[in-house]
Amino acid sequence: MDFTSLLNSTGLVQGTGLKLVHPIARFLFFILLSWVAVCIFKYLLNRFVFKAESRHVRLVGIFVLIGLAVLGARLVLVEISSIFHFSVPLTLTRTIDSLIVIIFFAGLHNFIVGIINRLGERIRSPQFKEASFGVMRNMAEAIMWFLCLTVVLRIWGIEIGPLLTGLGIAGIALGLALQTTLGDLFSGVAIAFDKEFKLGDVIEVGDVFGVVKEISARSIKVKTYSNDIVVLTNSRLSSSNLINHTALKPRRITILLRLAYGSDVKKVKKICMQSIEKVARELKKEQGKEIILSNPKPSIYMTDLAEYSINFRVFVWFPSFSEMFDAEERLKIEIYNALNRNKIRFAQQNLILPAK
């Protein structure tokens, strides 16, 4: 005996009501399965995509469950119409189908916004995050709701070919007009994810050398050491070699010495090392900390026997770029004076004029 026969034998449901049992039971079972599937889907999103509980995932689950419920109701309506031999008005089915599409696109909207916000959490600059990812959210929403409108219009039998053609032409024109701006925006997003620099870093891009003072969606502002503000677009940054002088510590400088042939190599190395140790002691006494590092220790090498000179390179390590920037000149002056005091001559290129 099946469930329908059981109800009929009890007399609880008879006649017309008995015909509705199977459709309603299937609808309730469909809702139960949908709820279980949505719970699993939400768990997977939180676990593997968002890595934490997300408001957007909760909203996605709500919209998907509502959409499935409306879809189930539509299927029940079609089944009931076949049982009682009546036709469902076309306007009603189109309205329900449109509602289902809108609900599912609303869930998709929350999912995409959640993904964009999740990516934006990696960006440190609030101004850059709001400007750049605000544009991305607006573009994603515009594309998504346009697709939603397209599907709804197709449901109602409205021809969308001319509309798509017109919007395509307008989109091409707008894209050409905003090509540079959009290029800067997307280059900025790529730079932000790479984390090549942050506010306060000393960077060098081409002939621009200075401190990063402002980061926006389209450009950055660099304050040079001559007290100028230089605006660098993100497109230029992404297409140029960028040197970040403060990203890594400690920092090393290289001092090139071109000395005359005949110079005593051992004496040159000894003088340079004594000069480094002297400046290191003075800086430590003045600032109360080690400015010229003893580890890694300074080193001097004879690197080239050039046409007019013996070339030496002096390598000295500093804790950071700011300390290196201030002490480098002082160290060079001390080495220069010490070599002069010890009669170590610097190389000069001799110019021989032909006799007349």
Short mmCIF file of C-alpha atoms in Angstrom, two decimals:
data_model
loop_
_atom_site.label_atom_id
_atom_site.label_comp_id
_atom_site.label_asym_id
_atom_site.label_seq_id
_atom_site.Cartn_x
_atom_site.Cartn_y
_atom_site.Cartn_z
CA MET A 1 0.00 0.00 0.00
CA ASP A 2 1.49 3.36 -1.01
CA PHE A 3 1.24 6.66 0.86
CA THR A 4 -1.74 7.86 -1.20
CA SER A 5 -3.72 4.66 -0.58
CA LEU A 6 -2.95 4.92 3.12
CA LEU A 7 -4.36 8.46 3.30
CA ASN A 8 -7.41 7.39 1.28
CA SER A 9 -8.11 4.48 3.64
CA THR A 10 -7.95 6.72 6.69
CA GLY A 11 -10.42 9.17 5.20
CA LEU A 12 -8.22 12.14 6.14
CA VAL A 13 -7.67 13.20 2.55
CA GLN A 14 -10.14 12.43 -0.19
CA GLY A 15 -11.10 13.55 -3.66
CA THR A 16 -9.30 16.63 -4.92
CA GLY A 17 -7.02 16.85 -1.90
CA LEU A 18 -5.75 13.36 -2.55
CA LYS A 19 -4.46 14.36 -5.99
CA LEU A 20 -2.33 17.09 -4.43
CA VAL A 21 -0.47 14.78 -2.07
CA HIS A 22 2.28 13.65 -4.45
CA PRO A 23 3.10 17.13 -5.87
CA ILE A 24 3.19 18.69 -2.39
CA ALA A 25 5.27 15.82 -0.98
CA ARG A 26 7.74 16.10 -3.84
CA PHE A 27 7.89 19.89 -3.31
CA LEU A 28 8.69 19.47 0.40
CA PHE A 29 11.31 16.82 -0.37
CA PHE A 30 12.83 19.13 -3.00
CA ILE A 31 13.01 21.96 -0.45
CA LEU A 32 14.71 19.64 2.06
CA LEU A 33 17.30 18.50 -0.48
CA SER A 34 17.85 22.12 -1.56
CA TRP A 35 18.46 23.19 2.04
CA VAL A 36 21.01 20.39 2.56
CA ALA A 37 22.76 21.23 -0.72
CA VAL A 38 22.90 24.95 0.14
CA CYS A 39 24.36 24.18 3.58
CA ILE A 40 27.10 22.05 2.00
CA PHE A 41 27.72 24.72 -0.65
CA LYS A 42 28.05 27.45 2.02
CA TYR A 43 30.45 25.31 4.04
CA LEU A 44 32.68 24.70 1.01
CA LEU A 45 32.72 28.42 0.14
CA ASN A 46 33.61 29.45 3.69
CA ARG A 47 36.20 26.70 3.99
CA PHE A 48 38.05 26.90 0.70
CA VAL A 49 37.24 30.28 -0.91
CA PHE A 50 36.69 32.87 1.81
CA LYS A 51 38.66 31.03 4.54
CA ALA A 52 36.22 32.32 7.19
CA GLU A 53 32.55 32.97 7.88
CA SER A 54 31.37 35.56 5.36
CA ARG A 55 28.24 37.69 5.24
CA HIS A 56 28.28 37.39 1.46
CA VAL A 57 28.22 33.59 1.63
CA ARG A 58 25.23 33.76 3.97
CA LEU A 59 23.39 36.01 1.51
CA VAL A 60 24.33 33.75 -1.40
CA GLY A 61 22.84 30.80 0.48
CA ILE A 62 19.63 32.69 1.20
CA PHE A 63 19.13 33.77 -2.42
CA VAL A 64 19.94 30.31 -3.79
CA LEU A 65 17.52 28.65 -1.37
CA ILE A 66 14.75 31.13 -2.23
CA GLY A 67 15.42 30.62 -5.94
CA LEU A 68 15.23 26.84 -5.56
CA ALA A 69 11.99 27.18 -3.58
CA VAL A 70 10.43 29.30 -6.34
CA LEU A 71 11.70 26.81 -8.93
CA GLY A 72 10.14 23.96 -6.96
CA ALA A 73 6.85 25.86 -6.73
CA ARG A 74 6.89 26.35 -10.50
CA LEU A 75 7.40 22.63 -11.09
CA VAL A 76 4.55 21.82 -8.70
CA LEU A 77 2.32 24.31 -10.50
CA VAL A 78 3.02 22.62 -13.84
CA GLU A 79 2.31 19.18 -12.36
CA ILE A 80 -0.94 20.34 -10.77
CA SER A 81 -2.05 21.90 -14.04
CA SER A 82 -1.57 18.56 -15.78
CA ILE A 83 -3.50 16.74 -13.05
CA PHE A 84 -6.51 19.05 -13.17
CA HIS A 85 -6.24 19.70 -16.91
CA PHE A 86 -5.92 23.45 -16.95
CA SER A 87 -3.32 25.66 -18.61
CA VAL A 88 -1.07 27.98 -16.64
CA PRO A 89 -1.19 31.51 -18.07
CA LEU A 90 1.92 32.34 -20.08
CA THR A 91 2.27 35.64 -18.25
CA LEU A 92 2.39 33.81 -14.91
CA THR A 93 5.08 31.35 -16.04
CA ARG A 94 7.16 34.15 -17.54
CA THR A 95 6.83 36.15 -14.32
CA ILE A 96 7.93 33.18 -12.23
CA ASP A 97 10.84 32.41 -14.58
CA SER A 98 11.93 36.07 -14.46
CA LEU A 99 11.76 36.02 -10.67
CA ILE A 100 13.92 32.89 -10.54
CA VAL A 101 16.53 34.48 -12.82
CA ILE A 102 16.62 37.70 -10.77
CA ILE A 103 16.97 35.79 -7.49
CA PHE A 104 19.83 33.64 -8.79
CA PHE A 105 21.62 36.69 -10.22
CA ALA A 106 21.23 38.41 -6.84
CA GLY A 107 23.02 35.45 -5.26
CA LEU A 108 25.71 35.61 -7.95
CA HIS A 109 26.07 39.34 -7.28
CA ASN A 110 26.79 38.73 -3.59
CA PHE A 111 29.27 35.98 -4.47
CA ILE A 112 31.23 38.21 -6.88
CA VAL A 113 31.22 41.17 -4.49
CA GLY A 114 32.45 38.85 -1.74
CA ILE A 115 35.31 37.62 -3.94
CA ILE A 116 36.32 41.19 -4.83
CA ASN A 117 36.21 42.24 -1.17
CA ARG A 118 38.26 39.19 -0.26
CA LEU A 119 40.92 40.19 -2.79
CA GLY A 120 40.78 43.76 -1.49
CA GLU A 121 41.74 42.61 2.02
CA ARG A 122 45.30 42.21 0.75
CA ILE A 123 45.54 45.93 -0.06
CA ARG A 124 46.91 48.11 2.73
CA SER A 125 45.98 51.53 1.41
CA PRO A 126 42.30 52.32 2.21
CA GLN A 127 42.22 55.06 -0.44
CA PHE A 128 43.57 52.75 -3.12
CA LYS A 129 41.30 49.90 -2.03
CA GLU A 130 38.16 52.03 -2.17
CA ALA A 131 39.00 53.63 -5.51
CA SER A 132 40.34 50.63 -7.41
CA PHE A 133 38.13 47.88 -6.05
CA GLY A 134 35.13 50.20 -6.09
CA VAL A 135 35.60 50.47 -9.85
CA MET A 136 35.95 46.69 -10.14
CA ARG A 137 32.76 46.13 -8.14
CA ASN A 138 30.82 48.63 -10.24
CA MET A 139 32.03 47.07 -13.49
CA ALA A 140 31.21 43.54 -12.29
CA GLU A 141 27.75 44.62 -11.14
CA ALA A 142 27.02 46.41 -14.42
CA ILE A 143 28.03 43.38 -16.52
CA MET A 144 26.12 40.96 -14.31
CA TRP A 145 22.86 42.90 -14.20
CA PHE A 146 23.09 43.50 -17.94
CA LEU A 147 23.28 39.73 -18.43
CA CYS A 148 20.34 39.33 -16.04
CA LEU A 149 18.30 41.86 -18.03
CA THR A 150 19.21 40.07 -21.25
CA VAL A 151 17.96 36.72 -19.93
CA VAL A 152 14.73 38.27 -18.60
CA LEU A 153 14.04 39.97 -21.93
CA ARG A 154 14.58 36.67 -23.73
CA ILE A 155 12.07 35.03 -21.37
CA TRP A 156 9.47 37.63 -22.37
CA GLY A 157 10.24 37.12 -26.06
CA ILE A 158 11.75 40.55 -26.61
CA GLU A 159 14.32 40.73 -29.43
CA ILE A 160 17.64 41.82 -27.94
CA GLY A 161 19.83 41.67 -31.07
CA PRO A 162 19.60 45.41 -31.91
CA LEU A 163 20.11 46.26 -28.22
CA LEU A 164 23.27 44.15 -28.05
CA THR A 165 24.57 45.71 -31.26
CA GLY A 166 24.01 49.24 -29.99
CA LEU A 167 25.54 48.51 -26.60
CA GLY A 168 28.50 46.79 -28.27
CA ILE A 169 29.25 49.87 -30.36
CA ALA A 170 28.85 52.11 -27.32
CA GLY A 171 31.11 49.80 -25.28
CA ILE A 172 33.85 49.91 -27.92
CA ALA A 173 33.70 53.70 -28.07
CA LEU A 174 33.76 53.98 -24.28
CA GLY A 175 36.62 51.48 -24.02
CA LEU A 176 38.73 53.45 -26.50
CA ALA A 177 38.00 56.69 -24.66
CA LEU A 178 38.91 55.21 -21.27
CA GLN A 179 41.74 52.99 -22.46
CA THR A 180 44.48 54.83 -20.58
CA THR A 181 42.45 55.25 -17.39
CA LEU A 182 41.35 51.62 -17.32
CA GLY A 183 44.92 50.53 -18.04
CA ASP A 184 46.12 52.52 -15.03
CA LEU A 185 43.40 51.02 -12.82
CA PHE A 186 44.15 47.40 -13.71
CA SER A 187 47.90 48.01 -13.56
CA GLY A 188 47.34 49.40 -10.06
CA VAL A 189 45.51 46.24 -9.02
CA ALA A 190 48.40 44.09 -10.29
CA ILE A 191 50.96 46.26 -8.48
CA ALA A 192 48.92 46.11 -5.28
CA PHE A 193 48.85 42.30 -5.35
CA ASP A 194 52.59 42.11 -6.02
CA LYS A 195 53.22 44.38 -2.98
CA GLU A 196 56.28 45.91 -4.62
CA PHE A 197 56.27 48.93 -2.31
CA LYS A 198 54.31 50.70 0.41
CA LEU A 199 53.98 54.22 1.80
CA GLY A 200 57.33 55.52 3.03
CA ASP A 201 59.47 53.27 0.82
CA VAL A 202 62.33 54.80 -1.15
CA ILE A 203 61.97 53.77 -4.79
CA GLU A 204 63.71 54.48 -8.08
CA VAL A 205 61.85 54.41 -11.40
CA GLY A 206 63.92 55.60 -14.34
CA ASP A 207 65.21 59.04 -13.40
CA VAL A 208 62.73 59.44 -10.51
CA PHE A 209 64.21 58.76 -7.06
CA GLY A 210 62.36 59.49 -3.83
CA VAL A 211 59.91 58.50 -1.09
CA VAL A 212 56.41 57.12 -1.82
CA LYS A 213 53.97 59.61 -0.29
CA GLU A 214 50.60 58.60 -1.75
CA ILE A 215 49.13 55.54 -3.47
CA SER A 216 45.89 55.84 -5.42
CA ALA A 217 43.99 53.71 -7.92
CA ARG A 218 45.49 55.48 -10.93
CA SER A 219 48.94 56.67 -9.82
CA ILE A 220 51.41 57.19 -6.99
CA LYS A 221 53.08 60.36 -5.76
CA VAL A 222 56.80 60.33 -5.05
CA LYS A 223 58.57 63.06 -3.09
CA THR A 224 62.09 63.46 -4.44
CA TYR A 225 65.09 64.57 -2.39
CA SER A 226 64.98 67.93 -4.16
CA ASN A 227 61.51 68.38 -2.57
CA ASP A 228 59.54 67.85 -5.78
CA ILE A 229 56.34 65.80 -6.07
CA VAL A 230 56.40 63.48 -9.09
CA VAL A 231 53.22 61.68 -10.18
CA LEU A 232 53.86 58.25 -11.71
CA THR A 233 50.95 56.50 -13.41
CA ASN A 234 50.45 52.81 -12.67
CA SER A 235 50.90 51.99 -16.37
CA ARG A 236 54.39 53.50 -16.27
CA LEU A 237 55.20 51.65 -13.05
CA SER A 238 54.14 48.29 -14.49
CA SER A 239 56.17 48.81 -17.68
CA SER A 240 59.35 50.16 -16.03
CA ASN A 241 62.08 48.65 -13.89
CA LEU A 242 61.35 49.60 -10.29
CA ILE A 243 64.02 49.50 -7.57
CA ASN A 244 62.84 49.47 -3.96
CA HIS A 245 65.76 50.64 -1.83
CA THR A 246 64.05 49.96 1.50
CA ALA A 247 62.46 46.56 0.88
CA LEU A 248 65.34 44.48 2.23
CA LYS A 249 67.75 44.91 5.13
CA PRO A 250 70.68 45.24 5.70
CA ARG A 251 71.86 47.44 2.84
CA ARG A 252 75.27 47.49 1.17
CA ILE A 253 77.13 50.29 -0.57
CA THR A 254 80.00 49.94 -3.02
CA ILE A 255 82.74 52.57 -3.20
CA LEU A 256 84.85 52.44 -6.37
CA LEU A 257 88.48 53.61 -6.09
CA ARG A 258 90.58 54.17 -9.21
CA LEU A 259 94.19 54.39 -8.01
CA ALA A 260 97.38 54.94 -9.95
CA TYR A 261 99.65 52.08 -10.96
CA GLY A 262 102.41 51.58 -8.43
CA SER A 263 100.07 51.85 -5.43
CA ASP A 264 100.77 49.35 -2.63
CA VAL A 265 97.77 47.00 -2.62
CA LYS A 266 98.20 45.86 1.00
CA LYS A 267 98.64 49.44 2.17
CA VAL A 268 95.53 50.57 0.29
CA LYS A 269 93.44 47.83 1.91
CA LYS A 270 94.80 48.63 5.35
CA ILE A 271 94.09 52.37 4.99
CA CYS A 272 90.55 51.74 3.78
CA MET A 273 89.79 49.34 6.63
CA GLN A 274 91.18 51.78 9.20
CA SER A 275 89.02 54.56 7.73
CA ILE A 276 85.91 52.38 7.92
CA GLU A 277 86.63 51.44 11.55
CA LYS A 278 87.20 55.09 12.47
CA VAL A 279 83.93 56.28 10.95
CA ALA A 280 82.11 53.30 12.49
CA ARG A 281 83.36 54.24 15.99
CA GLU A 282 82.42 57.89 15.53
CA LEU A 283 78.91 57.10 14.28
CA LYS A 284 78.29 54.60 17.09
CA LYS A 285 79.41 57.15 19.68
CA GLU A 286 77.22 59.89 18.16
CA GLN A 287 74.04 57.87 17.61
CA GLY A 288 74.32 55.21 20.30
CA LYS A 289 73.95 52.29 17.91
CA GLU A 290 75.89 50.45 15.23
CA ILE A 291 75.55 52.28 11.91
CA ILE A 292 78.33 50.53 9.98
CA LEU A 293 77.75 46.83 10.59
CA SER A 294 80.51 44.53 11.77
CA ASN A 295 78.47 41.54 10.56
CA PRO A 296 78.45 41.28 7.57
CA LYS A 297 81.90 42.77 7.89
CA PRO A 298 83.33 45.38 5.49
CA SER A 299 85.59 44.13 2.70
CA ILE A 300 87.99 45.59 0.12
CA TYR A 301 88.92 43.91 -3.16
CA MET A 302 91.19 44.79 -6.06
CA THR A 303 88.84 44.09 -8.94
CA ASP A 304 90.42 45.38 -12.17
CA LEU A 305 93.72 46.20 -13.80
CA ALA A 306 92.38 48.88 -16.10
CA GLU A 307 94.20 50.83 -18.80
CA TYR A 308 95.00 53.79 -16.57
CA SER A 309 94.21 52.55 -13.05
CA ILE A 310 94.09 49.82 -10.48
CA ASN A 311 90.45 49.52 -9.43
CA PHE A 312 89.40 48.70 -5.88
CA ARG A 313 85.88 48.17 -4.58
CA VAL A 314 85.00 48.79 -0.95
CA PHE A 315 81.87 47.02 0.37
CA VAL A 316 80.23 48.32 3.55
CA TRP A 317 76.94 47.19 5.16
CA PHE A 318 74.35 49.37 6.92
CA PRO A 319 71.21 48.44 8.92
CA SER A 320 68.83 50.31 6.58
CA PHE A 321 68.68 52.67 3.63
CA SER A 322 68.17 55.83 5.73
CA GLU A 323 71.34 55.21 7.74
CA MET A 324 73.28 54.31 4.61
CA PHE A 325 72.12 57.47 2.87
CA ASP A 326 73.40 59.71 5.68
CA ALA A 327 76.74 57.99 6.38
CA GLU A 328 77.92 57.19 2.85
CA GLU A 329 79.38 60.63 2.10
CA ARG A 330 81.17 60.78 5.45
CA LEU A 331 82.80 57.43 4.78
CA LYS A 332 83.92 58.44 1.27
CA ILE A 333 85.48 61.67 2.57
CA GLU A 334 87.42 59.80 5.27
CA ILE A 335 88.78 57.25 2.79
CA TYR A 336 89.75 59.98 0.33
CA ASN A 337 91.58 62.05 2.98
CA ALA A 338 93.34 58.98 4.40
CA LEU A 339 94.64 57.97 0.97
CA ASN A 340 95.88 61.51 0.32
CA ARG A 341 97.66 61.65 3.69
CA ASN A 342 99.47 58.43 2.84
CA LYS A 343 100.53 59.67 -0.62
CA ILE A 344 98.34 57.16 -2.46
CA ARG A 345 97.68 58.76 -5.82
CA PHE A 346 94.39 58.53 -7.68
CA ALA A 347 94.61 57.55 -11.34
CA GLN A 348 94.57 60.23 -14.01
CA GLN A 349 94.15 59.67 -17.70
CA ASN A 350 97.16 61.13 -19.50
CA LEU A 351 96.48 63.01 -22.71
CA ILE A 352 99.37 62.88 -25.17
CA LEU A 353 99.28 65.51 -27.89
CA PRO A 354 101.07 64.72 -31.15
CA ALA A 355 104.15 66.83 -31.88
CA LYS A 356 103.84 69.39 -34.64
#
